[in-house]
mmCIF file of C-alpha atoms in Angstrom:
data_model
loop_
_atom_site.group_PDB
_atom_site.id
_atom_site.type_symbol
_atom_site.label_atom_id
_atom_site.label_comp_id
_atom_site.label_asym_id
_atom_site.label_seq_id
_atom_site.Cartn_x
_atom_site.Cartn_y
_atom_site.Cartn_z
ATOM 1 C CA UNK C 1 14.760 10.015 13.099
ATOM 2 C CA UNK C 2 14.435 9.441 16.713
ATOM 3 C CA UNK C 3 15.506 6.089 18.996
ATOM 4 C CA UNK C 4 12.786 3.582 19.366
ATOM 5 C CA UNK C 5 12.388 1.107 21.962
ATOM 6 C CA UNK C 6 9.346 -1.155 21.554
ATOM 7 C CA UNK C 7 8.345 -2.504 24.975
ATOM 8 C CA UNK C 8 5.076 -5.099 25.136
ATOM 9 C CA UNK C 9 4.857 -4.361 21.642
ATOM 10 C CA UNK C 10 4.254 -0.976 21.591
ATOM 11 C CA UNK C 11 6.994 0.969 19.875
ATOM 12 C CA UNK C 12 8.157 4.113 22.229
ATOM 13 C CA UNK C 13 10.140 7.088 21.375
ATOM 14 C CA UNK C 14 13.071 7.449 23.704
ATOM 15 C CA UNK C 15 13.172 11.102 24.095
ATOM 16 C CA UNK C 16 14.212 13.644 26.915
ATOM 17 C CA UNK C 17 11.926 16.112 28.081
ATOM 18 C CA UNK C 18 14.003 18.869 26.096
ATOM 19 C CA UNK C 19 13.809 16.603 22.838
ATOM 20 C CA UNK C 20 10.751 16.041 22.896
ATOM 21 C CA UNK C 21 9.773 19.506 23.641
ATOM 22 C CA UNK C 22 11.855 21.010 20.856
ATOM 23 C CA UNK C 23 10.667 17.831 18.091
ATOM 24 C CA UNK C 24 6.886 19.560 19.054
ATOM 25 C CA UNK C 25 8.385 23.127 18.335
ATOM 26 C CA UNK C 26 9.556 21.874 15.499
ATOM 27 C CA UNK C 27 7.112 20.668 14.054
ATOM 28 C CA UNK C 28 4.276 23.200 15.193
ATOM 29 C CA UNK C 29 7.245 26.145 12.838
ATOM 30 C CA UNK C 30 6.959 23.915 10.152
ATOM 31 C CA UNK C 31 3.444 23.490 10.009
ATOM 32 C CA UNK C 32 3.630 19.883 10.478
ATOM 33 C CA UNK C 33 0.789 17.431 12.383
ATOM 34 C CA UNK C 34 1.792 15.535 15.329
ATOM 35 C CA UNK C 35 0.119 14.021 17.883
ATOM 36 C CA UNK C 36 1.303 13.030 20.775
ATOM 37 C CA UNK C 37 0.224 9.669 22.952
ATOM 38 C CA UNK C 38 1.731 9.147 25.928
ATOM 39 C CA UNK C 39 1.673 5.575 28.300
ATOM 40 C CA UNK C 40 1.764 4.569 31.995
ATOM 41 C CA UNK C 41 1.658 1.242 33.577
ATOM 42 C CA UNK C 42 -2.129 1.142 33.501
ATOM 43 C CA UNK C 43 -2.752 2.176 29.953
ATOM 44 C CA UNK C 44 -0.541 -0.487 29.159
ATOM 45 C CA UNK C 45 -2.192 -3.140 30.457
ATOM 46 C CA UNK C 46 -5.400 -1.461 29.312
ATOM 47 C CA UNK C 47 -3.977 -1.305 26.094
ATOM 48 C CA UNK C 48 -3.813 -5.194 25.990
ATOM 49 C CA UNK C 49 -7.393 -5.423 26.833
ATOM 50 C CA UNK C 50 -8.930 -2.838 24.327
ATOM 51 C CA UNK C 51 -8.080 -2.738 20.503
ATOM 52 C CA UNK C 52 -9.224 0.239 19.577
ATOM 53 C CA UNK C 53 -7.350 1.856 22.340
ATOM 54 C CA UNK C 54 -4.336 -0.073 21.110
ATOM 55 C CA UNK C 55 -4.754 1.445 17.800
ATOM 56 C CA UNK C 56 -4.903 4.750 19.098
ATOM 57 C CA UNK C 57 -2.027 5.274 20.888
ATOM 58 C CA UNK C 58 0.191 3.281 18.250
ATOM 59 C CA UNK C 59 -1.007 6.012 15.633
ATOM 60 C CA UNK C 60 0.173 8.681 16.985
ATOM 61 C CA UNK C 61 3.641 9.931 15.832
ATOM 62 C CA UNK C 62 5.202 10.431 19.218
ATOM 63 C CA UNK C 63 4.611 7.950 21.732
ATOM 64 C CA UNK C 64 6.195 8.738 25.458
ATOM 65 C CA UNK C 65 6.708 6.992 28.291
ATOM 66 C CA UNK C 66 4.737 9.137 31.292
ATOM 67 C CA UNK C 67 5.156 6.321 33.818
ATOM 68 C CA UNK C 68 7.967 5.676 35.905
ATOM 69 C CA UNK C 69 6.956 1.834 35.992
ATOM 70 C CA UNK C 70 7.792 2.174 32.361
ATOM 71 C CA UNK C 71 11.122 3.719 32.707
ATOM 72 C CA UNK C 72 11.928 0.771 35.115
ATOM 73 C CA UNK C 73 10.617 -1.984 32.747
ATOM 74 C CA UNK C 74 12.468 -0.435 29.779
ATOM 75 C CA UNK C 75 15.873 -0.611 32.079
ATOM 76 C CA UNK C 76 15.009 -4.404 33.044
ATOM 77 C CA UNK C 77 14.151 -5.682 29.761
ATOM 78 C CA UNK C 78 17.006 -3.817 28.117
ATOM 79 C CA UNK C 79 14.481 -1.599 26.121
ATOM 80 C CA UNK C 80 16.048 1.828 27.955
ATOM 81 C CA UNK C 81 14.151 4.712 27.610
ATOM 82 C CA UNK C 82 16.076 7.791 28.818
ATOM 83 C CA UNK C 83 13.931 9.202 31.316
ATOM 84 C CA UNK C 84 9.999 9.508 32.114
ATOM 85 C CA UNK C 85 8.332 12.537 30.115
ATOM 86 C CA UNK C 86 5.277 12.705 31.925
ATOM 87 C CA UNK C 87 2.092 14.192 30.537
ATOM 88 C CA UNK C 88 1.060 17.296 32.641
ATOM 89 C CA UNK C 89 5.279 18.457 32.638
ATOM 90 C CA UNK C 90 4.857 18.846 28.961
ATOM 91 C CA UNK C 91 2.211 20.388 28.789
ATOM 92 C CA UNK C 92 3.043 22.868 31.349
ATOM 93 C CA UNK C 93 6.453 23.048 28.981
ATOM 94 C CA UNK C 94 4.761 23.718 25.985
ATOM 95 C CA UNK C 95 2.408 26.204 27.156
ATOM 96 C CA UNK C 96 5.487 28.309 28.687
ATOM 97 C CA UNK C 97 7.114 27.733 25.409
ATOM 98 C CA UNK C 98 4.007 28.881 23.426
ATOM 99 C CA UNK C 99 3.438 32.079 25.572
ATOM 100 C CA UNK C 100 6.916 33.221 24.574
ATOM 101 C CA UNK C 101 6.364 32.334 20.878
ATOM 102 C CA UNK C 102 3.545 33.667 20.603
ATOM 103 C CA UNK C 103 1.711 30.527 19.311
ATOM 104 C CA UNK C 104 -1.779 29.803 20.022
ATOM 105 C CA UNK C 105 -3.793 27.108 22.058
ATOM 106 C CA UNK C 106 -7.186 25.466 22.384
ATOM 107 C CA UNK C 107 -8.101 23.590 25.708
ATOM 108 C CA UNK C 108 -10.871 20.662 25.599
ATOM 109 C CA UNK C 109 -11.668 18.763 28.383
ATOM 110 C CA UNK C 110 -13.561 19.051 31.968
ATOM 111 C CA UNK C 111 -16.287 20.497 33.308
ATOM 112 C CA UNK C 112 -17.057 23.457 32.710
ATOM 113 C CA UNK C 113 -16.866 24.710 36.194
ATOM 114 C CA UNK C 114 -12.644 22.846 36.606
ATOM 115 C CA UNK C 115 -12.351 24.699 32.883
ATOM 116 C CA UNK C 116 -13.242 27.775 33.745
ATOM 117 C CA UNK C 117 -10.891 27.803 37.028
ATOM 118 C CA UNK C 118 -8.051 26.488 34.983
ATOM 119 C CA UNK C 119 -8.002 28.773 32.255
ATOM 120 C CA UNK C 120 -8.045 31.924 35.386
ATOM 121 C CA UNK C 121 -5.200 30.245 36.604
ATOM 122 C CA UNK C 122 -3.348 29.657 33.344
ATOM 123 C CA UNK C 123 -4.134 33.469 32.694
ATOM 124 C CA UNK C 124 -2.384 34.096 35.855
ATOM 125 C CA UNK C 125 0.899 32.146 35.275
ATOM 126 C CA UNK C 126 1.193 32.693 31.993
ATOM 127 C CA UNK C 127 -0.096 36.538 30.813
ATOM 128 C CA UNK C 128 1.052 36.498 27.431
ATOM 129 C CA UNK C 129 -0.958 33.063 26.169
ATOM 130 C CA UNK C 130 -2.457 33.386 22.936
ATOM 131 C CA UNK C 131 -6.189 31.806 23.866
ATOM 132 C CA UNK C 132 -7.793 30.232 20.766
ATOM 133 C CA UNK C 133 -10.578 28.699 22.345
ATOM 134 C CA UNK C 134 -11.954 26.330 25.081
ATOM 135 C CA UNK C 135 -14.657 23.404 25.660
ATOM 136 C CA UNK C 136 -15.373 21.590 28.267
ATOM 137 C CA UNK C 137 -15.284 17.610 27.511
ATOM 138 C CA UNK C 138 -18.711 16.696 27.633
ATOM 139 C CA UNK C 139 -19.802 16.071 24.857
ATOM 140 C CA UNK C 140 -21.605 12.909 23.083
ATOM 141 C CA UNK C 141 -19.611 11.524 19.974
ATOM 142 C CA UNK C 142 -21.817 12.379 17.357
ATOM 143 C CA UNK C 143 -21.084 15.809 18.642
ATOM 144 C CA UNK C 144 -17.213 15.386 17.662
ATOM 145 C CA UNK C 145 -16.804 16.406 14.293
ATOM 146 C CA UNK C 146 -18.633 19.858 15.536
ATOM 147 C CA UNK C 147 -16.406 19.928 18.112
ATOM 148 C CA UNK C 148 -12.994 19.179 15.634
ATOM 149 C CA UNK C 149 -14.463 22.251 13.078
ATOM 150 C CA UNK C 150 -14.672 24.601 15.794
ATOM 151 C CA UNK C 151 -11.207 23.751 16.759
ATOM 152 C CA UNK C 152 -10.373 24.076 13.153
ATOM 153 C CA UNK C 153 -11.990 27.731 12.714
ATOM 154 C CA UNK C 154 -9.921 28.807 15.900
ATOM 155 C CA UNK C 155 -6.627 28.718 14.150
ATOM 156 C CA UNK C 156 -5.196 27.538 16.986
ATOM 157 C CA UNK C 157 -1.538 25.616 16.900
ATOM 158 C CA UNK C 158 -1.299 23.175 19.861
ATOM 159 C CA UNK C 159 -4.563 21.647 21.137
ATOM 160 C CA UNK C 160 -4.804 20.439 24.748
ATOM 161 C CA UNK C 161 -7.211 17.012 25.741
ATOM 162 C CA UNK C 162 -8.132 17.135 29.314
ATOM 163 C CA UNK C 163 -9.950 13.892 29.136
ATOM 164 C CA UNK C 164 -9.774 10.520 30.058
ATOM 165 C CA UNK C 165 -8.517 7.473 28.548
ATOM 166 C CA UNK C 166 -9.626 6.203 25.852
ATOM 167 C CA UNK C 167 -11.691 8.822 25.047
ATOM 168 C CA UNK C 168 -8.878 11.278 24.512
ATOM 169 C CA UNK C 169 -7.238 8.919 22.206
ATOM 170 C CA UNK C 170 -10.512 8.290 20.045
ATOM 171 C CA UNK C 171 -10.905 11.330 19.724
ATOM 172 C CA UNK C 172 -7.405 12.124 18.907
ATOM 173 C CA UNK C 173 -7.188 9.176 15.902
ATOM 174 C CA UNK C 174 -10.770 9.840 14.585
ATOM 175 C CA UNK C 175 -10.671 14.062 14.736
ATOM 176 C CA UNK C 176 -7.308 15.194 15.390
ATOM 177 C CA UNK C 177 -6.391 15.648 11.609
ATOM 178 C CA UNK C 178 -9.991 17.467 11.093
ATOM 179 C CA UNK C 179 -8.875 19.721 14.044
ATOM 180 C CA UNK C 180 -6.020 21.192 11.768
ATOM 181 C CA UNK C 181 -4.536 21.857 15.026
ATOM 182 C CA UNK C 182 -0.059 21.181 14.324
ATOM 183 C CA UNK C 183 0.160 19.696 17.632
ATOM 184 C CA UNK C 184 -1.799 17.412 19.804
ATOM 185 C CA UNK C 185 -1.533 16.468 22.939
ATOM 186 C CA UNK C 186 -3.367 14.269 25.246
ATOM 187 C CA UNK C 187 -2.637 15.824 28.923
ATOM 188 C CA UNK C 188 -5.621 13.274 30.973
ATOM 189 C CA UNK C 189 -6.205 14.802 34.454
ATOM 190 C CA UNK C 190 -3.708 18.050 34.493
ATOM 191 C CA UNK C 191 -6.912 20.263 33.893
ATOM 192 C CA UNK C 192 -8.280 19.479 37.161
ATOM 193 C CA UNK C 193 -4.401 19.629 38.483
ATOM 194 C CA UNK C 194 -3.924 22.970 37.058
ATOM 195 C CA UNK C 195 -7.457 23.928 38.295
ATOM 196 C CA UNK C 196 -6.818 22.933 41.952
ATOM 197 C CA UNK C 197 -9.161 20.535 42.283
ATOM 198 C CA UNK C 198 -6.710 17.611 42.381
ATOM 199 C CA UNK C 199 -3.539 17.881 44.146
ATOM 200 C CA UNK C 200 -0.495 16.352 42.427
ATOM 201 C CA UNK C 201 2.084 14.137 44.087
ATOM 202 C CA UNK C 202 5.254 15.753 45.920
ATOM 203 C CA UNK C 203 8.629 15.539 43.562
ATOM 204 C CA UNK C 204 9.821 12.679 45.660
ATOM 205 C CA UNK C 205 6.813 10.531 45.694
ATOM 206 C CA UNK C 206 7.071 11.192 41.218
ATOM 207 C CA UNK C 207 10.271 9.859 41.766
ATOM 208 C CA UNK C 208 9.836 6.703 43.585
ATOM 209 C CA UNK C 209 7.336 5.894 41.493
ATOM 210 C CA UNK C 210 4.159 6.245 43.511
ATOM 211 C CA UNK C 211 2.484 8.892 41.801
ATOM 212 C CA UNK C 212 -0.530 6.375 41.827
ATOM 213 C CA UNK C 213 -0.595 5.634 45.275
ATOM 214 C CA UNK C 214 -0.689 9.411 45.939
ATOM 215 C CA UNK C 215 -3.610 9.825 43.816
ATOM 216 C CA UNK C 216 -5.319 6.928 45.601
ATOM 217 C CA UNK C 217 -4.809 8.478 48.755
ATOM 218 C CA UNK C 218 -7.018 11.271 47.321
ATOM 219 C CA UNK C 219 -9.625 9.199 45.847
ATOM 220 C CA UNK C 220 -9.368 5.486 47.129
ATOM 221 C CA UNK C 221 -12.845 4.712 46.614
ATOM 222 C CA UNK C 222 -12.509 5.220 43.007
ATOM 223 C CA UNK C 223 -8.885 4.305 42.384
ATOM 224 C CA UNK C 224 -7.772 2.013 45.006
ATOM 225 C CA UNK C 225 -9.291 -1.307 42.916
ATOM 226 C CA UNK C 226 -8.387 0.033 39.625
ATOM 227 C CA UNK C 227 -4.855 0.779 40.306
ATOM 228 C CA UNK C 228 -4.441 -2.442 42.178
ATOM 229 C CA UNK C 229 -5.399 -4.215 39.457
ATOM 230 C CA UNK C 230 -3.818 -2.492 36.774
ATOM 231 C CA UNK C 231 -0.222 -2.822 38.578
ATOM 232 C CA UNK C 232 0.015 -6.390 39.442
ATOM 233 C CA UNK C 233 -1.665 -6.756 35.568
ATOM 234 C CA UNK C 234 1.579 -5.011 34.788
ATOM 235 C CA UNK C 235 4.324 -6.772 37.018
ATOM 236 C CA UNK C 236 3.092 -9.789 35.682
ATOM 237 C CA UNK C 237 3.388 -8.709 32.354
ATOM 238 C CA UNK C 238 7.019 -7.529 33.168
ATOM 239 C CA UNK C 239 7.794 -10.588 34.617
ATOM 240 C CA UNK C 240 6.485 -12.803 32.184
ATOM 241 C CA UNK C 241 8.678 -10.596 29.496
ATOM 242 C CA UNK C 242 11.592 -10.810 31.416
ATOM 243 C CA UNK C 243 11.451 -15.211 31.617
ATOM 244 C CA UNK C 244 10.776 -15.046 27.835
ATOM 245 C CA UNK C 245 14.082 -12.937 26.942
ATOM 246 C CA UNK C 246 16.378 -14.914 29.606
ATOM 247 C CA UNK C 247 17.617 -17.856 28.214
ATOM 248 C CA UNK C 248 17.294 -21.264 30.267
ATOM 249 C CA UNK C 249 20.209 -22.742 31.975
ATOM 250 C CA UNK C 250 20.226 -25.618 29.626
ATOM 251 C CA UNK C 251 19.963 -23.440 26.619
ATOM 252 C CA UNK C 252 22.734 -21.553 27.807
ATOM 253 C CA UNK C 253 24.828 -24.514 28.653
ATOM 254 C CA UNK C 254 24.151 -25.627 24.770
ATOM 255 C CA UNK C 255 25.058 -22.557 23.454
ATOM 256 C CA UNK C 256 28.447 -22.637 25.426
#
């Protein structure tokens, strides 16, 4: 059994990078299913706001904290959480990891075109992948469980999501099981990182925590609200937490 920490009701596993990366081997040796959620500051909040996106992430069997935000809120509200394991560094771990056991992936997620350029690159950094099989993400839901059997007749061991929230997690709680995939893992936007469409944020900018304003920077248009919104939704919430598990002075002064 791992260390849990729940944190705004959501129970997280509070696992290093190099746990959680050998609880996946693990389990992929021993033929056993896990799925793997992972949650920022905005799919938090989201979280809040959409049940069935709730449900989705708290079914999985490991759930990670991909944030920094997260990290930080853990530390404040005494809910620590060893470090961030974010999304696209796992999944750039497991792959390296698979390569040298010789396990096999399938990618879904994308366009076609960003799929296409990812899986040349991922070719190029990493010759000895074992390829199952590939699909780009667009696809209409009643298309899913077509989608889940040809994952399952690829044999493959890991299978990658390169989709968005919550559509990665849907699919995840409805079809992952039907996949018969060992290991799931819901990796968002690192397709289109991997691809070079998107540039990811320098190491420093990860570590200060404003991965999101990097992305922004790229794309404010489409991000600049969203993100806005979703991290004062999530101070707030962080705040409010924190008043609820300080005790009052005049509480304290009756307890002394």
């Amino acid at each position: 059994m791992t260390a849990r920490q729940n944190l705004f009701g959501v129970t997280l596993d509070a696992l290093t990078m190099d746990q959680t990366v050998a609880r996946c081997l693990a389990a992929v040796r021993a033929g056993e299913r896990l799925e793997i959620g992972v949650v920022n500051a905005a799919k938090l909040v989201n979280m809040r706001r959409d049940p069935a996106l709730a449900r989705a992430v708290s079914g999985c069997d490991l759930v990670l904290a991909d944030g920094q935000a997260v990290v930080w809120a853990g530390r404040l509200l005494r809910r620590p959480l060893p470090e961030r394991v974010a999304g696209i560094d796992l999944f750039m771990r497991l792959l390296a990891e698979a390569e040298r056991e010789g396990l096999s992936v399938y990618f879904l997620g994308a366009r076609q075109d960003v799929l296409e350029q990812m899986l040349r690159r991922v070719a190029v950094r990493f010759p000895g992948l074992r390829v199952a099989g590939s699909r780009n993400g667009y696809f209409d839901d009643g298309e899913q469980p077509a989608v889940a059997d040809a994952i399952a007749e690829s044999g493959a061991d890991m299978l990658f999501l390169g989709m968005t929230s919550p559509k990665k997690e849907i699919f995840t709680a409805g079809y992952g099981e039907r996949s018969k995939v060992a290991l799931v893992h819901g990796v968002g936007g690192s397709f289109d990182i991997l691809a070079g469409i998107t540039r990811r944020a320098p190491e420093r900018w990860q570590r200060l925590g404003l991965e999101w304003l990097y992305r922004t920077l790229q794309e404010p248009r489409r991000l600049g609200r969203r993100y806005l919104t979703t991290n004062v939704s999530f101070a707030l919430m962080t705040g409010r937490e924190l008043l609820r598990r300080t005790p009052s002075i005049s509480t304290a002064s009756r307890e002394s």
